[in-house]
Each structure stands twice: as structure tokens, then as C-alpha cells.
Amino acid sequence: MRTAVFIPVGLVSGYTFISTQPGIRNSHLLARQQPGGNLPGGAASCPFNPNHVPAVPVNAEFNYNGAISGLPGRGTGGYQVPAPNDTAHQFIAPTDQDIRGPCPGLNALANHGFLARDGVTEYAELVDAVQNVYNMGYDLANFLAVFSIYIADGDWVTTKLSIGCDATTRTSYSPVLTGSQPGLDGHNKFEADASLTRNDYFTHEGENFLLNTTLWAQMTESTGGLYDFAGLTNYRYDRYIQSREENSEFFFGPLGLFQYGAASFVYELMPNGNEGYVPNLENTASFFGAQQDSDGTWSSVPERIPGNWTNRVVPYTLIDVVTQIFLMYGAHPVGIGGNADGEFIGLDFSPYIQGGNLTAVTPEAVACFLYQFVSVPIPSTFNSIITPTVEVLQAVLVAIGGEAFTNLGCPLPVT
Ligand code: HEM
Ligand SMILES: *[C@@H]1O[C@H](CO)[C@@H](O)[C@H](O)[C@H]1NC(C)=O
Ligand SMILES: *[C@@H]1O[C@H](CO)[C@@H](O)[C@H](O)[C@H]1NC(C)=O
Ligand SMILES: *[C@@H]1O[C@H](CO)[C@@H](O)[C@H](O)[C@H]1NC(C)=O
Ligand SMILES: *[C@@H]1O[C@H](CO)[C@@H](O)[C@H](O)[C@H]1NC(C)=O
């Protein structure tokens, strides 16, 4: 995967299982519209740093999980991050040349130089950083990195990815051949509706990536400042209802399931061992970049790893996250699909989703569904350029985490 030689083309056409369903519009699935103007997240307004400085990797003195070069680290956490005296990874607020985006976990990594501080990262840097800092399991780190870079928002050849807006001139190996690479701000590619603290793309003219302090306050009030499974399960449901009512272009397809996974990161990856791993207000606010002012209102500041922060002890793996997705969705089942002409249309993706209901009956089945979902665009990605051999397709499916998923009992997707 790291030496891919394939040329990416529009991926959206791969999702025929969605686009051919009645009532589902192309606008739900089309790559982010970028008329070249100053739309938020577009190339014109994207910060530009001519001097890209990669993140400083771990070394013998400051070793963290020993994760380097995109390979698995030790997976043994419970240590302080950043390490005392590790000056390369101290907090520095981003400048107006630095890109930040919809993921608080990655924004915090960039603000601490575990990702390149300009917000343009690449495969190995990303997979290393989430292992070394948050003790994310290698299987999950690889899955998220491959999905975000290769399937959704980045470049196959350079493996580069913008953690926010469209930085194609810096991520793409050939902008003419690849077309625009939207970065993590790209809508309905990875970023999706009904986020915890980010606006929907459609209701806010494309501004889907900044911390919205009103939503943060809503999340804090709803959970009582304890952002645990119970609190976030209810709040996630509230956000789903809110978006479905307010957003005529609301789309909560397979990516909707990722939203539950992201919510679990709040109580699984962010809590501080020095505070008994309780996902409390002060700690969580620091990661989200929310600061309470003396009058009680909230303002936005750069995301920061809290002082004296100790990461989780055991890795957070793929099966762990799909288990949380399964449980959180199951506690408050909602329709999977989208609004079209004032009506909610449920999707079918048998046997996992039927009539807009998630019908997967185990966490493993949820994992297999996600594996199928991310694999669907692959044949169409190649077909218009080359006719892939079975061996090539198998190699890609394996890189996406084939072993991790087949270990969970998932069949290799039919291509
Ligand atoms: C390779 C690693 C990762 C990638 C590619 C990634 C990507 C993303 C993207 C695209 C979103 C936006 C989803 C949306 O709201 O529509 C997101 C949200 C989120 N991510 Fe990450 N992420 C990664 C790792 C992490 C880590 C390590 C953490 C926590 C420590 C984290 C915490 C979150 C949270 C809490 C949200 C939800 C924000 C909100 O809805 O307001 N992520 N991530
Ligand atoms: C940090 O550096 C100071 C001064 O050089 C030293 O006294 C201290 O032992 C170091 N701490 C750690 C944890 O390495
Ligand atoms: C923040 O979210 C609220 C609730 O969805 C919305 O009304 C408001 O317009 C958003 N604010 C900004 C600045 O986007
Ligand atoms: C950091 O956490 C440890 C363990 O709970 C505690 O003993 C120490 O006082 C804390 N240090 C600071 C500066 O808060
Ligand atoms: C899901 O299943 C229920 C019956 O359990 C049905 O009423 C509903 O229409 C289905 N679809 C959606 C999108 O909720």
C-alpha cells in the first residue's frame, strides 16, 4: 500500500449501492463541490506553508510506544504525553499558515508536533502518532489512515493527507491527474452530518470543520460534563434528530456509523490516567479546544493535550471500536439513510442494513460491514484507468486491514 502506483479517479461512482437507491441524490455523494471560490474548506482559502517540516519521530530518549515508519509499536501505554523534557512535542499554537480540521484528536497532535505542524501529514506519520500518543491499536490506526488517505481524502502515491482543507498542491503527486484532494474537510467522504461539535456542511455553507461552541455547550449541558458512554449515547441521538430536522440534505449513511466510533474516542482515548480515566469536563475541553470564560460562555482556543496527561494502558483496537459503535447505535437505533424532498429514505445494504435499519447482530458484523463499505469504491477506482488483476485487488484489500478483518470472520469483499 505504501508503494501504490495506481492513479485515483472519482471514487464516488463506486458507491452504486447507494446512488441507485430511490430518492438518494447525487448531492449526497458527490465529492465536495469546489467552485474555486472562497468556500470554507476550499483550496482558495486553505492556509499555505511553503516550508513543510515533518513531525519529529520517536527516538531512544523519548520513545513512547516505539511506533515509527508506519509499523506497529509496542502497544503499552500508561505513560505521560508529551514526555517531560521532550521539547519537540510541546504545545505550540497553530499559525495562519497551518491547517486544522474537523478532528480534535488530530488537531491536538499537530499542535504538539506529533503530526507536521502545518497540518499536511502522511501515512507513516499518522499511524505512528496515534499509537505513540493515544495508544490506538495498530489495526485501527491502519484502517483509519488507509480509509482517510487512500479512499476518501488524500493521495495514493505520496500518501499525503491534509487534516483540514483542500491542500492538493501539497498532497497530490500530480494535481492534473488526481484532481482535487479535499482533505478531511471533504464532505460525505469521511466527514459527515450530525457531528458532535461541528456544523452540517449544507446548513452552514460548507463550514463543517470548526469547533461550534454552541454545540459544545449543548454537549456539555446534555451530558452534565461527563462525556461517558451514557452521556454521549444520548447526545449523539439528540444531534441526529436535530440534523435530520434542520438539514434538508441530511445524509447519515454508512459514515454515520463512524460518528459513533468518533464519539467513543472521547471516553476511550482522551481521558487522563492521572484522573482515573474519567472523561471529565476540564480534560475533554482541552482536547476540543473549548475554553470557558468568566461569564460561563465558551470560546474556541487551539486543541491541547492537558498538562500531566497519561494515556490509556491497553491499545484501543478495531474490535473495541466496532463494539462501541454496535452498543451506542443499539441503545438508540436510528434510520440509516438521508433526507430527499422532505422525506427520509432508508438505505439497503443487505445483510447489514435493511430498510434503513442496522441489522448487523454482532460487533463483528459491524466490522465486516465497514470493511465492505470501504472496499466498494476500489474496483471503480481502478477500472477507468487500468484493468486490475485479481492479485492487485487482493493486495489493496489486504492493505486496508484485510488480516484484521478476516481475523474477525469477515469474508474478503467480492470485487
Ligand atoms: C488516523 C486517525 C484519525 C482520522 C483519519 C480521523 C478523522 C476524523 C474525521 C474526518 C472526523 C470528522 C467526522 C465528523 O465529525 O464528521 C473526526 C472526528 C472526530 N475525531 Fe478523529 N480521526 C482520527 C483519530 C482520532 C483520534 C486519535 C481521536 C481522539 C483522541 C479522534 C477524535 C475525534 C472526535 C472526538 C471526533 C468528533 C468531533 C465532533 O464530532 O465534533 N480522532 N475524525
Ligand atoms: C528533565 O531535565 C532536567 C534538567 O535537564 C532534569 O533534571 C530532569 O531529570 C529531566 N527529567 C526527565 C524526566 O528526564
Ligand atoms: C453553531 O451551531 C448552532 C446550532 O446548530 C447554529 O445555530 C449556529 O449557526 C452555529 N454557529 C456557527 C458560528 O456556525
Ligand atoms: C500529576 O499526576 C500525578 C499522579 O496523579 C500526581 O501525583 C502529580 O501531582 C500530578 N502533577 C501535577 C503537576 O499536577
Ligand atoms: C426500521 O424498522 C422499523 C420496524 O422495526 C420500521 O418501522 C422503520 O420504518 C424501519 N426503517 C427506518 C428508516 O427506521
XYZ file of C-alpha atoms in Angstrom, residues 57-399:
343
model
C 9.645 10.863 15.152
C 10.163 8.977 18.390
C 13.772 8.269 19.350
C 15.708 6.377 22.000
C 15.277 9.109 24.608
C 11.587 9.832 24.036
C 10.314 6.501 22.834
C 6.574 6.444 23.708
C 5.220 3.268 22.057
C 8.235 2.974 19.788
C 5.939 3.317 16.761
C 7.960 4.506 13.771
C 7.846 4.248 9.956
C 4.192 3.200 9.881
C 4.835 -0.085 11.678
C 3.206 -1.494 14.808
C 4.582 -0.155 18.079
C 4.642 -1.877 21.448
C 1.044 -1.045 22.338
C 1.834 -0.488 26.004
C 0.512 2.814 27.322
C 0.034 4.366 30.733
C 2.858 6.897 30.284
C 2.857 10.677 30.271
C 2.480 12.538 26.946
C 4.303 14.656 25.996
C 7.186 13.216 27.990
C 8.760 15.742 30.364
C 11.665 17.455 28.580
C 10.534 16.334 25.097
C 10.765 19.827 23.686
C 9.997 18.724 20.094
C 6.471 17.803 21.176
C 5.483 20.733 23.339
C 2.333 22.671 22.542
C 2.663 25.493 20.004
C -0.466 27.279 18.796
C -1.009 26.975 15.040
C -0.248 29.978 12.846
C -2.291 31.240 9.907
C -0.116 29.037 7.690
C -1.223 25.870 9.465
C -4.216 23.707 8.514
C -6.585 22.348 11.146
C -9.806 20.446 10.571
C -12.825 18.557 11.934
C -10.919 16.060 14.123
C -9.971 17.342 17.570
C -7.718 14.322 18.162
C -5.597 15.079 15.082
C -5.627 18.849 15.617
C -4.145 18.262 19.082
C -1.471 16.003 17.556
C -0.482 18.726 15.090
C -0.420 21.384 17.818
C 2.092 19.164 19.647
C 4.193 18.330 16.598
C 3.323 14.621 16.624
C 1.941 15.395 13.166
C 3.555 18.025 10.946
C 2.549 21.337 12.467
C 1.337 22.670 9.107
C -1.411 20.019 9.091
C -0.197 18.172 5.993
C 0.609 14.663 7.147
C 1.270 11.289 5.550
C 0.603 7.616 6.235
C 3.526 6.717 8.483
C 3.366 9.935 10.498
C -0.347 9.419 11.155
C -0.159 5.750 12.093
C 2.852 6.388 14.351
C 1.335 9.412 16.095
C -1.981 7.849 17.105
C -0.150 4.826 18.516
C 2.509 6.812 20.364
C 0.183 9.417 21.830
C -3.238 7.802 22.308
C -2.215 4.126 22.294
C -4.597 3.435 19.446
C -4.227 -0.162 18.255
C -2.269 -0.666 15.057
C -5.203 -2.342 13.293
C -7.491 0.632 13.923
C -4.762 3.181 13.154
C -4.061 1.493 9.822
C -7.743 1.260 8.954
C -8.383 4.960 9.640
C -5.237 6.059 7.850
C -5.895 3.922 4.784
C -9.512 4.960 4.598
C -8.789 8.667 5.014
C -5.775 8.780 2.693
C -6.488 6.210 0.012
C -10.263 6.031 -0.167
C -11.522 9.429 0.940
C -9.346 12.472 1.083
C -5.656 12.032 0.293
C -3.147 10.854 -2.312
C -2.360 7.260 -3.271
C 1.195 7.860 -4.330
C 2.570 10.382 -1.856
C 0.278 9.022 0.938
C -0.179 12.648 1.976
C -3.304 13.979 3.603
C -4.468 17.405 4.710
C -6.109 17.173 8.140
C -8.432 20.010 7.064
C -8.956 21.976 3.878
C -8.013 21.312 0.265
C -4.203 21.386 0.006
C -3.982 19.485 -3.278
C -0.901 21.422 -4.388
C 0.961 19.885 -1.453
C -0.663 16.463 -1.123
C -1.021 15.368 -4.743
C 1.709 13.779 -6.778
C 0.111 15.319 -9.865
C -2.877 17.647 -9.456
C -3.707 17.283 -13.153
C -4.043 13.523 -12.879
C -5.528 13.251 -9.405
C -7.970 16.127 -9.423
C -8.630 17.876 -6.144
C -7.977 16.150 -2.844
C -10.310 17.734 -0.336
C -8.585 16.795 2.920
C -10.577 15.763 5.980
C -12.961 18.720 5.491
C -14.321 16.968 2.375
C -17.988 16.300 2.956
C -19.537 12.809 2.871
C -16.187 11.317 2.177
C -15.165 10.861 5.810
C -16.618 13.980 7.435
C -20.379 13.600 7.797
C -23.538 15.170 9.203
C -24.672 15.255 12.848
C -21.158 15.620 14.275
C -20.838 16.213 17.990
C -19.486 19.762 17.752
C -19.221 20.599 14.059
C -21.884 22.119 11.780
C -23.515 20.216 8.953
C -21.993 21.132 5.602
C -25.255 22.077 3.945
C -26.775 24.260 6.677
C -23.614 26.337 7.114
C -22.415 26.994 3.568
C -19.708 24.376 3.754
C -18.256 25.312 7.161
C -18.207 21.796 8.626
C -14.894 21.724 10.462
C -14.580 24.372 13.193
C -15.495 23.813 16.819
C -19.000 25.256 17.233
C -19.076 26.471 20.826
C -22.890 26.413 20.884
C -22.808 22.699 20.088
C -20.014 22.186 22.615
C -22.142 23.900 25.276
C -25.089 21.746 24.209
C -22.960 18.596 24.574
C -21.734 19.738 27.966
C -25.196 20.536 29.240
C -26.685 17.331 27.846
C -24.004 15.120 29.424
C -23.637 17.158 32.603
C -19.930 17.480 31.776
C -19.342 13.721 31.950
C -18.733 12.627 28.378
C -19.013 8.903 29.008
C -20.849 6.183 27.084
C -24.230 7.007 28.614
C -23.863 10.753 28.178
C -22.643 10.623 24.606
C -25.179 7.981 23.581
C -27.980 10.372 24.454
C -26.269 13.404 22.981
C -25.449 11.589 19.716
C -29.114 10.738 19.406
C -30.082 14.387 20.033
C -27.697 15.534 17.303
C -29.106 13.006 14.857
C -32.641 14.273 15.475
C -31.507 17.902 15.281
C -29.730 17.452 11.952
C -32.444 15.331 10.422
C -34.979 18.047 11.258
C -32.903 21.088 10.310
C -30.943 19.853 7.286
C -32.954 19.128 4.136
C -29.842 17.464 2.672
C -29.185 15.400 5.801
C -27.298 12.208 4.976
C -26.479 9.577 7.580
C -25.279 6.638 5.539
C -22.575 4.139 6.422
C -20.400 7.071 7.522
C -22.963 7.706 10.219
C -21.571 4.645 11.961
C -18.154 6.310 12.009
C -19.726 9.098 14.060
C -20.390 6.633 16.895
C -16.785 5.499 16.653
C -15.523 9.078 16.902
C -17.768 9.646 19.938
C -16.191 6.644 21.654
C -12.752 8.229 21.222
C -13.854 10.912 23.688
C -14.217 8.460 26.577
C -11.692 5.841 25.377
C -8.711 7.835 24.068
C -8.860 11.272 25.651
C -9.242 10.604 29.402
C -6.288 11.108 31.732
C -4.810 8.262 33.785
C -3.942 10.770 36.499
C -7.666 11.413 36.862
C -8.725 7.778 36.907
C -9.544 7.893 33.175
C -12.769 9.805 33.869
C -13.882 11.744 30.738
C -14.433 14.920 32.704
C -15.084 18.467 31.607
C -11.696 20.094 32.043
C -9.763 17.325 30.309
C -12.181 16.943 27.411
C -12.454 20.699 26.891
C -8.682 20.919 26.482
C -8.717 18.310 23.701
C -11.645 20.000 21.937
C -10.156 23.478 22.314
C -13.100 24.801 24.310
C -12.385 27.445 26.938
C -14.915 28.646 29.463
C -14.946 32.378 30.027
C -15.739 34.045 33.329
C -19.331 34.687 32.274
C -19.821 30.963 31.651
C -19.842 31.160 27.866
C -17.413 29.170 25.734
C -14.818 30.298 23.250
C -12.544 28.432 20.914
C -8.797 28.004 21.536
C -6.256 25.618 19.949
C -6.658 21.944 20.918
C -4.163 20.901 23.553
C -3.090 17.767 25.393
C -3.833 18.597 29.048
C -0.901 19.024 31.442
C 0.269 15.899 33.261
C -1.735 13.723 30.874
C -1.252 9.949 30.938
C -2.562 7.855 28.051
C -4.593 4.632 28.161
C -2.828 1.429 29.155
C -4.108 -1.116 26.619
C -4.488 -0.385 22.903
C -7.883 0.658 21.568
C -8.420 -1.777 18.714
C -10.718 -2.288 15.771
C -12.940 -4.757 17.590
C -13.097 -2.357 20.548
C -14.387 0.498 18.399
C -16.922 -1.577 16.463
C -18.184 -2.894 19.787
C -18.776 0.680 20.959
C -20.473 1.527 17.628
C -22.698 -1.532 17.994
C -23.640 -0.723 21.587
C -24.144 3.007 21.082
C -26.298 2.574 17.989
C -28.185 -0.265 19.689
C -29.022 1.911 22.695
C -30.844 4.387 20.403
C -31.398 2.909 16.930
C -31.971 5.483 14.170
C -32.653 5.361 10.449
C -29.623 4.995 8.208
C -30.196 6.968 5.030
C -30.927 10.550 4.034
C -33.490 13.290 3.505
C -34.764 13.836 -0.017
C -37.699 16.073 -0.925
C -38.816 16.314 2.666
C -38.821 12.602 3.194
C -36.351 10.310 4.945
C -35.173 7.458 2.724
C -33.637 4.400 4.388
C -30.781 2.526 2.724
C -30.386 -1.146 1.956
C -27.072 -2.943 2.153
C -28.064 -6.489 2.811
C -27.478 -8.232 5.155
C -26.081 -5.418 7.297
C -28.586 -2.598 6.666
C -32.158 -3.229 5.604
C -34.869 -0.644 5.155
C -32.666 1.902 6.888
C -32.236 -0.299 9.952
C -28.863 -1.599 11.037
C -29.482 -5.334 11.063
C -25.941 -6.427 11.899
C -26.389 -8.555 15.012
C -22.825 -8.616 16.372
C -19.901 -6.185 16.574
C -18.039 -8.470 14.171
C -20.823 -7.989 11.620
C -20.475 -4.210 12.004
C -16.756 -4.608 11.308
C -17.471 -6.668 8.208
C -19.905 -4.047 7.013
C -17.324 -1.265 7.396
C -14.805 -3.428 5.561
C -17.256 -3.955 2.721
C -18.089 -0.267 2.682
C -14.532 0.969 2.372
C -13.781 -1.688 -0.229
C -16.676 -0.846 -2.518
C -15.017 2.115 -4.319
C -11.844 0.204 -5.086
C -12.762 -1.561 -8.330
C -14.199 1.589 -9.873
C -11.127 3.495 -8.787
C -9.030 1.272 -10.979
C -11.403 0.344 -13.723
C -11.343 3.550 -15.666
C -7.566 3.635 -15.745
C -6.374 0.073 -15.684
C -7.991 -3.314 -15.550
C -6.834 -4.547 -12.194
C -5.752 -8.101 -11.827
C -7.262 -10.178 -9.064
C -3.865 -10.061 -7.368
C -3.829 -6.254 -7.361
C -7.286 -6.064 -5.861
C -6.426 -8.625 -3.228
C -3.334 -6.647 -2.319
C -5.381 -3.485 -1.836
C -7.987 -5.265 0.249
C -5.276 -6.686 2.450
C -3.680 -3.275 2.921
